[in-house]
Amino acid sequence: MDLPVIWFVAIAILWTGYFVLEGFDFGVGVLLPVVGRDNVDRRVVINSIGPVWDGNEVWLITAVGAMFAAFPAWYASMLSGLYLPMLLILLALIVRGVAFEYRGKVDSDRWRAAWDKAIVVGSLLPAVLWGVVFGNVVRGLQVDADQIVVGGLSDLVNPYSLLGGLTTLALFTLHGAVFLTLKTDGPVRRRARTAALRTAVATVPLLVLFVAWTQVAHGGGWTAPLAALAAGALVVGVLLAARGREGWSFTATATSIAAATALLFGALFPDVLPSTIDPAHSLTVWNAASAPYTLTVVSWVTLVALPVVIGYQAWSYWVFRRRVTREHIEPAPAYGGQGGAHASVRLPAARSEPPVPPIAG
């Protein structure tokens, strides 16, 4: 078996899972002030992803960890060459996580409003920057003969990567809006459906242009079906959302994200980090891979641990499959509050509030 190729495919699958699952988290965060008109609605929005958002981030940790174990040269060159956007992504994820935890700690509208803004910024920045990062990875960086990225920040700002950033922002926002129509009810659901249809006006042409550019400039014959699937699934998802077929619409937008991610990795292969200085300096799945013994050991560990992680996450999604509505939000004081019409959730949703057993029905 060609273990480097197998691990390249495995890492592509991990990144695909991350973008599909964390993508709707980012979209929900971006849409928080749009679909949440008051504190109760915003609590509904936050609680829709409350039980799963931190579990979704495990896919990122696993993907980066797999890169470190299987392709240390790729890990080192990519993270050093894209240091600033990766640092901004990390800081944004930290701020967003803190915002979820601290939003309900003080019984104050100003306090909650400040953390709501942090949720929006902490969702918007990664949604844009992941597109910029992978746009530059597929396009290539200035990798020299020593496998060191020598380019500066200005090299990361180019039309292709900027289009990638706009595309991921729009696509994740649409994915999040469709998720809210599937996971909530009442006014939040209606506003989310409107947001999905309005976002689609920009998302569809952006994705079509991005996948077409990727296919023409970097793809091959076997990646063309992936480009077509990414664009076609998105169009179908929008049509299904307009007809109120929320479950199938979410499946279609998830398929579009998965196909677009597969297209990026397919266009990248057999390189893992192309060099714009000289193709001979490019990192490939073979010259960037760990030793065969290391790949063998990591493979056995993964075969044991990965099914457990996937099984646990699937179970958590099943447990928290019910819709979240305003009726699940009851008036109660926040931490240290003295009463008043402030929302405290009855479902074990957002970790920013003390969990209570779920309501049946």
Coordinates of C-alpha atoms in Angstrom, one line a residue:
M1 CA 0.0 0.0 0.0
D2 CA 1.1 3.6 -0.7
L3 CA 0.7 5.0 2.8
P4 CA 1.5 8.6 1.9
V5 CA -1.3 8.6 -0.7
I6 CA -3.7 7.0 1.8
W7 CA -2.9 9.6 4.4
F8 CA -3.3 12.4 1.9
V9 CA -6.8 11.1 1.2
A10 CA -7.5 10.7 4.9
I11 CA -6.4 14.3 5.6
A12 CA -8.6 15.5 2.7
I13 CA -11.6 13.7 4.4
L14 CA -10.8 15.3 7.7
W15 CA -10.7 18.8 6.2
T16 CA -14.0 18.0 4.4
G17 CA -15.7 16.9 7.6
Y18 CA -14.4 20.1 9.3
F19 CA -15.7 22.4 6.6
V20 CA -19.1 20.7 6.4
L21 CA -19.7 20.7 10.1
E22 CA -17.9 23.8 11.3
G23 CA -19.2 25.6 8.2
F24 CA -22.7 25.8 9.5
D25 CA -21.4 26.9 12.9
F26 CA -19.7 29.8 11.2
G27 CA -22.8 30.6 9.2
V28 CA -25.0 30.6 12.3
G29 CA -22.5 32.9 14.0
V30 CA -22.4 35.4 11.1
L31 CA -26.3 35.4 11.0
L32 CA -26.8 35.9 14.7
P33 CA -27.7 39.6 14.5
V34 CA -29.7 39.0 11.3
V35 CA -32.1 36.3 12.5
G36 CA -32.0 37.1 16.2
R37 CA -33.9 40.3 16.7
D38 CA -34.1 40.1 20.6
N39 CA -32.2 38.2 23.3
V40 CA -34.6 35.2 23.2
D41 CA -34.2 34.8 19.5
R42 CA -30.4 35.1 19.8
R43 CA -30.5 32.4 22.5
V44 CA -32.5 30.2 20.1
V45 CA -29.8 30.7 17.5
I46 CA -26.9 30.0 19.8
N47 CA -28.6 27.0 21.3
S48 CA -29.1 25.5 17.9
I49 CA -25.3 24.8 17.7
G50 CA -24.6 24.8 21.5
P51 CA -24.3 21.0 21.9
V52 CA -22.1 20.5 18.8
W53 CA -19.9 23.5 18.0
D54 CA -16.9 22.4 20.1
G55 CA -17.2 18.8 18.9
N56 CA -17.1 20.1 15.3
E57 CA -13.8 21.8 16.1
V58 CA -12.3 18.4 16.9
W59 CA -12.1 17.8 13.1
L60 CA -9.8 20.7 12.8
I61 CA -7.5 19.5 15.6
T62 CA -7.5 16.0 14.0
A63 CA -6.8 17.3 10.5
V64 CA -3.9 19.5 11.6
G65 CA -2.6 16.7 13.9
A66 CA -2.7 14.2 11.0
M67 CA -0.7 16.7 8.8
F68 CA 1.9 16.9 11.6
A69 CA 2.2 13.1 12.0
A70 CA 2.0 12.1 8.3
F71 CA 3.5 15.1 6.5
P72 CA 5.7 17.1 8.9
A73 CA 7.3 19.1 6.1
W74 CA 3.9 20.1 4.7
Y75 CA 2.7 21.0 8.2
A76 CA 5.8 23.2 8.9
S77 CA 6.0 24.9 5.6
M78 CA 2.2 25.6 5.3
L79 CA 1.8 26.9 8.9
S80 CA 4.9 29.1 8.7
G81 CA 4.2 30.4 5.2
L82 CA 0.6 31.2 6.2
Y83 CA 1.5 32.3 9.7
L84 CA -0.6 35.5 9.9
P85 CA -3.9 34.2 8.5
M86 CA -3.5 31.0 10.6
L87 CA -2.9 33.1 13.7
L88 CA -5.9 35.2 13.0
I89 CA -8.0 32.1 12.6
L90 CA -6.8 30.7 15.9
L91 CA -7.5 34.0 17.8
A92 CA -10.9 34.2 16.2
L93 CA -11.8 30.7 17.3
I94 CA -10.6 31.4 20.8
V95 CA -12.7 34.6 21.0
R96 CA -15.8 32.8 19.7
G97 CA -15.4 30.0 22.2
V98 CA -15.0 32.4 25.1
A99 CA -18.0 34.4 23.9
F100 CA -20.2 31.2 24.0
E101 CA -19.0 30.5 27.6
Y102 CA -19.2 34.1 29.0
R103 CA -22.3 35.4 27.3
G104 CA -24.6 34.4 30.1
K105 CA -22.2 35.1 33.0
V106 CA -23.5 38.6 33.7
D107 CA -27.2 39.7 33.8
S108 CA -26.6 42.7 31.5
D109 CA -27.8 43.6 28.0
R110 CA -24.6 45.5 27.2
W111 CA -22.6 42.5 28.4
R112 CA -24.5 40.1 26.1
A113 CA -24.4 42.5 23.2
A114 CA -20.6 42.7 23.4
W115 CA -20.2 39.0 23.4
D116 CA -22.7 38.6 20.6
K117 CA -20.4 40.9 18.5
A118 CA -17.5 38.6 19.4
I119 CA -19.4 35.6 18.2
V120 CA -20.1 37.3 14.9
V121 CA -16.4 38.4 14.4
G122 CA -15.1 35.0 15.6
S123 CA -17.3 33.3 13.0
L124 CA -16.8 35.7 10.1
L125 CA -13.0 35.9 10.2
P126 CA -12.4 32.1 9.9
A127 CA -15.1 31.8 7.3
V128 CA -13.1 34.2 5.1
L129 CA -9.6 33.2 6.0
W130 CA -10.0 29.5 5.4
G131 CA -10.9 30.3 1.8
V132 CA -7.8 32.6 1.5
V133 CA -5.6 29.9 3.1
F134 CA -6.6 27.0 0.9
G135 CA -6.7 29.3 -2.2
N136 CA -3.1 30.0 -1.6
V137 CA -2.2 26.4 -0.9
V138 CA -3.7 25.3 -4.2
R139 CA -2.3 28.2 -6.1
G140 CA 1.1 27.7 -4.6
L141 CA 3.6 29.6 -2.4
Q142 CA 7.2 30.7 -2.8
V143 CA 8.8 27.5 -1.6
D144 CA 12.6 27.4 -2.1
A145 CA 14.9 24.5 -2.5
D146 CA 15.1 24.0 1.3
Q147 CA 11.3 23.6 1.5
I148 CA 11.0 27.0 3.2
V149 CA 8.4 29.5 2.3
V150 CA 10.2 32.8 1.5
G151 CA 7.3 34.9 0.3
G152 CA 5.7 37.7 2.3
L153 CA 2.2 38.8 3.2
S154 CA 1.7 40.5 -0.1
D155 CA 2.0 37.2 -1.9
L156 CA -1.0 35.9 -0.1
V157 CA -3.3 38.7 -1.4
N158 CA -4.2 37.7 -4.9
P159 CA -7.4 37.5 -6.9
Y160 CA -7.8 33.7 -6.6
S161 CA -7.3 33.5 -2.9
L162 CA -9.6 36.6 -2.3
L163 CA -12.3 34.9 -4.4
G164 CA -11.8 31.8 -2.3
G165 CA -12.3 33.8 0.9
L166 CA -15.5 35.4 -0.4
T167 CA -16.8 32.1 -1.6
T168 CA -16.3 30.3 1.7
L169 CA -17.9 33.2 3.6
A170 CA -21.0 33.1 1.3
L171 CA -21.1 29.3 1.2
F172 CA -20.8 28.9 5.0
T173 CA -23.4 31.6 5.6
L174 CA -25.9 29.9 3.3
H175 CA -25.1 26.6 4.9
G176 CA -25.7 28.1 8.4
A177 CA -29.0 29.7 7.3
V178 CA -30.2 26.3 5.9
F179 CA -29.1 24.6 9.2
L180 CA -31.2 27.2 11.2
T181 CA -34.3 26.4 9.1
L182 CA -33.7 22.7 9.9
K183 CA -32.9 23.2 13.6
T184 CA -35.2 26.0 14.8
D185 CA -38.8 27.0 14.5
G186 CA -40.9 30.1 14.8
P187 CA -39.6 33.6 13.8
V188 CA -36.0 32.4 13.7
R189 CA -36.8 29.7 11.2
R190 CA -38.7 32.1 9.0
R191 CA -35.9 34.7 9.0
A192 CA -33.3 32.0 8.4
R193 CA -35.2 30.9 5.3
T194 CA -35.3 34.4 4.0
A195 CA -31.6 34.9 4.8
A196 CA -30.8 31.6 2.9
L197 CA -32.6 32.7 -0.2
R198 CA -31.0 36.2 -0.2
T199 CA -27.5 34.8 0.5
A200 CA -27.9 32.4 -2.4
V201 CA -28.0 35.3 -4.8
A202 CA -24.3 35.9 -4.1
T203 CA -23.3 32.4 -3.1
V204 CA -24.2 30.6 -6.3
P205 CA -22.3 32.8 -8.8
L206 CA -19.3 33.0 -6.4
L207 CA -19.0 29.3 -6.1
V208 CA -19.5 28.7 -9.8
L209 CA -16.8 31.1 -10.6
F210 CA -14.4 29.7 -8.0
V211 CA -14.8 26.1 -8.9
A212 CA -14.5 26.9 -12.6
W213 CA -11.3 28.9 -12.0
T214 CA -9.9 26.0 -9.9
Q215 CA -10.8 23.4 -12.5
V216 CA -9.4 25.4 -15.4
A217 CA -6.2 26.6 -13.7
H218 CA -5.3 23.7 -11.4
G219 CA -7.7 20.7 -12.1
G220 CA -7.5 17.7 -14.3
G221 CA -9.9 15.5 -16.1
W222 CA -11.0 13.5 -13.1
T223 CA -11.7 16.6 -11.0
A224 CA -14.2 18.1 -13.4
P225 CA -17.1 16.0 -12.0
L226 CA -16.3 17.4 -8.5
A227 CA -16.5 20.9 -9.8
A228 CA -19.9 20.1 -11.5
L229 CA -21.1 18.4 -8.3
A230 CA -20.2 21.4 -6.1
A231 CA -22.1 23.9 -8.3
G232 CA -25.0 21.6 -9.1
A233 CA -25.6 20.5 -5.5
L234 CA -25.6 24.2 -4.4
V235 CA -28.3 25.1 -6.9
V236 CA -30.4 22.1 -5.9
G237 CA -30.0 23.1 -2.3
V238 CA -31.3 26.6 -2.9
L239 CA -34.3 25.3 -4.9
L240 CA -35.1 22.8 -2.1
A241 CA -34.8 25.6 0.5
A242 CA -37.2 27.7 -1.5
R243 CA -39.7 24.8 -1.4
G244 CA -39.3 24.3 2.3
R245 CA -37.5 20.9 2.0
E246 CA -35.1 21.8 4.7
G247 CA -33.5 18.4 5.4
W248 CA -32.7 17.7 1.8
S249 CA -31.6 21.3 1.3
F250 CA -29.1 20.9 4.2
T251 CA -27.8 17.7 2.6
A252 CA -27.3 19.4 -0.7
T253 CA -25.4 22.4 0.7
A254 CA -23.2 19.9 2.7
T255 CA -22.6 18.0 -0.5
S256 CA -21.6 21.2 -2.2
I257 CA -19.0 22.0 0.5
A258 CA -17.7 18.4 0.5
A259 CA -17.4 18.4 -3.3
A260 CA -15.6 21.8 -3.4
T261 CA -13.2 20.7 -0.7
A262 CA -12.5 17.5 -2.6
L263 CA -11.9 19.5 -5.7
L264 CA -9.3 21.6 -4.0
F265 CA -7.4 18.5 -2.7
G266 CA -7.8 16.8 -6.1
A267 CA -6.4 19.8 -7.9
L268 CA -3.5 19.9 -5.4
F269 CA -2.5 16.2 -5.8
P270 CA 0.2 14.9 -6.0
D271 CA 1.6 18.1 -4.5
V272 CA 0.8 19.1 -1.0
L273 CA 2.3 22.5 -1.4
P274 CA 3.2 23.7 -4.9
S275 CA 6.2 26.0 -5.4
T276 CA 5.7 29.1 -7.5
I277 CA 9.5 29.6 -7.7
D278 CA 10.3 26.2 -9.3
P279 CA 8.0 23.2 -9.6
A280 CA 11.0 21.1 -8.6
H281 CA 10.8 22.6 -5.2
S282 CA 7.2 21.6 -4.6
L283 CA 6.3 19.5 -1.6
T284 CA 4.6 16.3 -2.7
V285 CA 2.9 13.4 -0.9
W286 CA 6.2 11.5 -1.2
N287 CA 8.9 14.0 -0.3
A288 CA 7.0 15.5 2.5
A289 CA 5.8 12.3 4.1
S290 CA 7.0 10.8 7.4
A291 CA 9.0 7.5 7.5
P292 CA 7.0 4.3 6.6
Y293 CA 7.3 3.1 10.2
T294 CA 5.7 6.3 11.5
L295 CA 2.9 6.1 9.0
T296 CA 2.2 2.5 9.9
V297 CA 2.0 3.2 13.6
V298 CA -0.2 6.2 13.2
S299 CA -2.4 4.2 10.9
W300 CA -3.1 1.6 13.5
V301 CA -3.8 4.2 16.2
T302 CA -6.2 6.0 13.8
L303 CA -8.1 2.8 13.0
V304 CA -8.8 2.3 16.7
A305 CA -9.5 5.8 17.8
L306 CA -11.3 7.4 14.8
P307 CA -14.5 5.2 14.9
V308 CA -14.9 6.0 18.6
V309 CA -14.7 9.7 17.9
I310 CA -17.1 9.5 14.9
G311 CA -19.5 7.3 16.9
Y312 CA -19.6 9.7 19.8
Q313 CA -20.2 12.7 17.7
A314 CA -23.0 10.9 15.7
W315 CA -24.6 10.0 19.0
S316 CA -24.5 13.6 20.2
Y317 CA -26.2 14.8 17.0
W318 CA -28.9 12.2 17.5
V319 CA -29.5 13.2 21.1
F320 CA -29.8 16.9 20.3
R321 CA -31.8 16.4 17.1
R322 CA -34.9 18.3 18.2
R323 CA -35.7 21.8 17.0
V324 CA -35.0 24.7 19.3
T325 CA -37.8 27.2 19.7
R326 CA -38.7 30.3 21.8
E327 CA -40.8 28.0 24.0
H328 CA -37.6 26.3 25.2
I329 CA -36.3 29.6 26.6
E330 CA -37.8 30.5 29.9
P331 CA -37.5 33.8 31.9
A332 CA -34.8 33.3 34.5
P333 CA -31.9 35.3 36.0
A334 CA -28.5 34.9 34.5
Y335 CA -25.5 34.2 36.8
G336 CA -25.7 36.5 39.7
G337 CA -28.9 38.1 38.4
Q338 CA -31.9 39.2 40.6
G339 CA -34.6 38.1 38.2
G340 CA -36.3 39.7 35.2
A341 CA -37.0 38.6 31.7
H342 CA -33.7 37.1 30.8
A343 CA -33.3 33.8 28.9
S344 CA -32.2 30.6 30.5
V345 CA -32.4 27.5 28.4
R346 CA -34.1 24.3 29.4
L347 CA -32.3 22.2 26.8
P348 CA -28.6 21.2 27.3
A349 CA -27.6 23.4 24.5
A350 CA -25.1 26.3 24.6
R351 CA -22.4 25.7 27.2
S352 CA -22.8 29.3 28.2
E353 CA -25.7 28.3 30.4
P354 CA -26.0 25.5 33.0
P355 CA -27.4 22.4 31.2
V356 CA -30.7 20.8 32.2
P357 CA -32.2 17.5 30.9
P358 CA -33.8 17.9 27.4
I359 CA -37.5 18.3 26.9
A360 CA -39.3 15.5 25.1
G361 CA -41.3 16.2 22.0

